[in-house]
C-alpha positions as MATLAB code, in Angstrom:
seq = 'MTAHRLAPRLFAAALFAVTLQIVTLQAAHALEIHGVPVDETQQLAGKTLPLNGVGTRYFLFFKVYVAALYLPQKTSNAQMALDMPGPKEMRLVMLRDVTGSELGKKLTEGIQNNVSAEEFSGLIPSMARLGGLFAQKRNLKTGEVVTLRFVPDHGTTIDIDGVPAGAPYTDPDFFKALLKIWLGKDPAETRLKSALLGDAAVSQ';
ca = [
       0.580  -82.879  -19.795;
       3.265  -85.163  -18.376;
       3.703  -85.616  -14.641;
       7.210  -84.116  -14.573;
       5.897  -80.894  -16.189;
       2.849  -80.741  -13.936;
       4.812  -81.080  -10.677;
       6.516  -77.643  -10.814;
       3.171  -75.968  -11.479;
       1.559  -77.733   -8.539;
       4.479  -76.756   -6.330;
       4.231  -73.113   -7.451;
       0.478  -73.074   -6.803;
       0.973  -74.550   -3.330;
       3.724  -72.049   -2.549;
       1.484  -69.188   -3.665;
      -1.371  -70.438   -1.453;
       0.887  -70.674    1.608;
       2.345  -67.217    0.940;
      -1.138  -65.741    0.552;
      -2.223  -67.312    3.852;
       0.801  -65.876    5.654;
       0.194  -62.417    4.200;
      -3.494  -62.606    5.185;
      -2.632  -63.551    8.762;
      -0.068  -60.764    8.965;
      -2.623  -58.268    7.661;
      -5.177  -59.409   10.232;
      -2.669  -58.745   13.024;
      -0.834  -55.776   11.557;
      -0.374  -54.321   15.040;
       1.339  -55.803   18.060;
       1.798  -54.098   21.424;
       3.841  -55.686   24.217;
       3.513  -59.027   22.456;
      -0.281  -58.707   22.136;
      -1.588  -59.017   18.537;
      -4.282  -56.445   17.797;
      -6.869  -57.063   15.082;
      -7.539  -54.161   12.745;
     -11.267  -54.992   12.668;
     -13.854  -56.904   14.674;
     -17.139  -58.410   13.506;
     -20.130  -57.528   15.673;
     -23.862  -57.656   14.940;
     -23.222  -58.100   11.231;
     -20.979  -55.036   11.079;
     -17.254  -54.688   10.506;
     -15.872  -52.374   13.174;
     -12.499  -50.735   12.451;
      -9.932  -50.324   15.195;
     -10.308  -46.764   16.440;
      -7.258  -46.858   18.679;
      -5.187  -49.038   20.978;
      -3.057  -48.260   24.002;
      -1.545  -49.475   27.239;
      -2.924  -48.933   30.735;
      -0.174  -48.242   33.243;
      -0.393  -48.119   37.032;
       2.696  -46.380   38.367;
       5.448  -48.098   36.331;
       3.564  -51.340   35.776;
       1.819  -52.306   32.542;
      -1.680  -53.567   33.431;
      -3.465  -54.230   30.121;
      -3.635  -53.400   26.436;
      -6.953  -51.758   25.513;
      -8.375  -51.701   21.981;
     -11.464  -49.752   20.957;
     -13.600  -50.683   17.924;
     -16.286  -48.309   16.615;
     -18.595  -48.185   13.572;
     -16.357  -45.448   12.174;
     -13.109  -43.894   13.282;
     -13.050  -40.663   15.256;
     -10.528  -38.660   17.261;
     -13.282  -36.926   19.242;
     -14.179  -38.482   22.602;
     -17.741  -37.181   22.690;
     -18.409  -38.450   19.179;
     -17.101  -41.868   20.189;
     -19.391  -41.912   23.221;
     -22.472  -40.733   21.312;
     -21.898  -42.682   18.092;
     -24.807  -45.032   17.318;
     -24.288  -48.666   16.430;
     -22.351  -51.605   17.863;
     -19.102  -50.984   19.739;
     -16.435  -53.102   21.367;
     -13.661  -52.612   23.926;
     -11.064  -55.348   24.501;
      -8.719  -55.488   27.482;
      -5.818  -57.951   27.295;
      -4.143  -58.419   30.660;
      -0.395  -57.799   30.810;
      -0.086  -58.884   34.446;
      -2.037  -60.954   36.951;
      -4.659  -58.965   38.867;
      -7.501  -59.960   41.145;
     -11.010  -59.702   39.781;
     -12.062  -57.543   42.723;
      -9.195  -55.127   42.007;
     -10.209  -54.689   38.372;
     -13.888  -54.425   39.304;
     -13.063  -51.719   41.840;
     -11.095  -49.723   39.268;
     -13.918  -49.967   36.724;
     -16.459  -48.824   39.317;
     -14.264  -45.899   40.365;
     -13.790  -44.964   36.710;
     -17.534  -44.745   36.179;
     -18.075  -42.779   39.397;
     -15.439  -40.266   38.319;
     -17.141  -39.580   35.008;
     -20.898  -39.506   35.601;
     -23.107  -37.305   37.734;
     -24.570  -38.539   41.020;
     -27.982  -38.744   39.330;
     -26.603  -40.791   36.448;
     -24.762  -43.107   38.822;
     -27.941  -43.659   40.823;
     -29.674  -44.929   37.690;
     -26.769  -47.292   37.014;
     -26.783  -48.948   40.460;
     -28.424  -52.253   39.351;
     -25.899  -52.677   36.543;
     -23.026  -51.599   38.790;
     -24.056  -54.164   41.391;
     -23.978  -56.902   38.748;
     -20.592  -55.718   37.509;
     -19.145  -55.745   41.018;
     -20.495  -59.220   41.661;
     -19.066  -60.524   38.396;
     -15.511  -59.485   39.163;
     -15.809  -60.479   42.800;
     -16.496  -64.049   41.605;
     -13.544  -63.959   39.199;
     -10.787  -64.325   41.776;
      -7.881  -63.839   39.404;
      -7.353  -62.515   35.906;
      -4.185  -64.036   34.509;
      -1.689  -62.492   32.115;
      -3.015  -62.945   28.587;
      -6.681  -63.246   29.559;
      -9.074  -61.021   27.618;
     -12.024  -59.035   28.947;
     -14.341  -58.006   26.096;
     -17.065  -55.398   26.524;
     -19.576  -55.270   23.676;
     -22.616  -53.147   22.943;
     -25.306  -54.015   20.407;
     -28.313  -51.681   20.003;
     -31.611  -53.186   21.213;
     -29.647  -56.035   22.778;
     -27.528  -54.407   25.441;
     -24.043  -54.750   26.853;
     -22.280  -58.078   27.215;
     -19.062  -58.923   29.043;
     -16.925  -61.902   28.048;
     -13.920  -63.157   29.982;
     -11.572  -65.120   27.746;
     -14.391  -65.758   25.295;
     -16.861  -67.008   27.902;
     -20.029  -64.874   28.296;
     -20.397  -63.636   31.854;
     -24.162  -63.770   32.243;
     -27.085  -62.217   30.395;
     -26.779  -58.832   28.646;
     -26.981  -55.631   30.684;
     -30.105  -54.049   29.254;
     -29.579  -50.528   30.634;
     -29.070  -48.479   27.433;
     -26.696  -46.080   29.214;
     -24.437  -48.704   30.762;
     -21.983  -49.166   27.885;
     -21.577  -45.414   27.472;
     -20.800  -45.195   31.189;
     -18.214  -47.953   30.780;
     -16.557  -46.158   27.856;
     -16.288  -43.012   29.970;
     -13.798  -44.889   32.165;
     -11.323  -44.391   29.312;
     -12.857  -41.534   27.290;
     -14.567  -39.396   29.949;
     -13.544  -36.048   31.448;
     -11.494  -37.823   34.130;
     -10.165  -40.873   32.274;
      -8.253  -43.774   33.787;
      -5.161  -42.420   32.043;
      -4.796  -39.411   29.752;
      -2.232  -41.095   27.484;
      -4.510  -44.104   27.078;
      -7.442  -41.868   26.191;
      -5.370  -40.242   23.447;
      -4.267  -43.657   22.178;
      -7.833  -44.982   22.005;
      -8.750  -41.884   20.001;
      -6.169  -42.775   17.388;
      -2.916  -41.215   18.606;
      -0.460  -43.967   17.686;
       2.442  -42.057   19.216;
       1.239  -42.881   22.744;
      -0.054  -46.426   22.142;
       2.881  -48.119   23.856;
];
């Protein structure tokens, strides 16, 4: 085949490849909230976790972070989400600058509001580590990501902007206690709880 006939075919093939790449990237970030791209799935412990729900945490009139919850399978039931076996992931993308101690305090309060005194007593070692972690992180900047992950038989890990923050928390109940901050009986915000359970109407 002559070069002048081959060139259009090569151009068409290249154009198709670029178009396919663009479509793939758009599919991977089909959702965007307040400028934050939200993946429809996450890979964890060899599993593909679908996005269960995503929403915005407000304090008064201020947007604080976008939260995205990934579970082994989708559910609109809070208790099922809490009890569901398998790996899970919660991602918080900051929408404003906050101090680490402020976020740590809110997470601690959220756990206290949703577990019994006996349960909280058993969580004290993990809570102490959590408080120390965010006390050391002086500031969380807009756009930084806090990722909470749970893998069975491995424990709970916390990453800040992709950097692991210490060894896993081995308490098997710790991740469930963390999830109760958003999905418990007294959640951080009722609208956010609904959004994380799949109600797209309140995600913004």
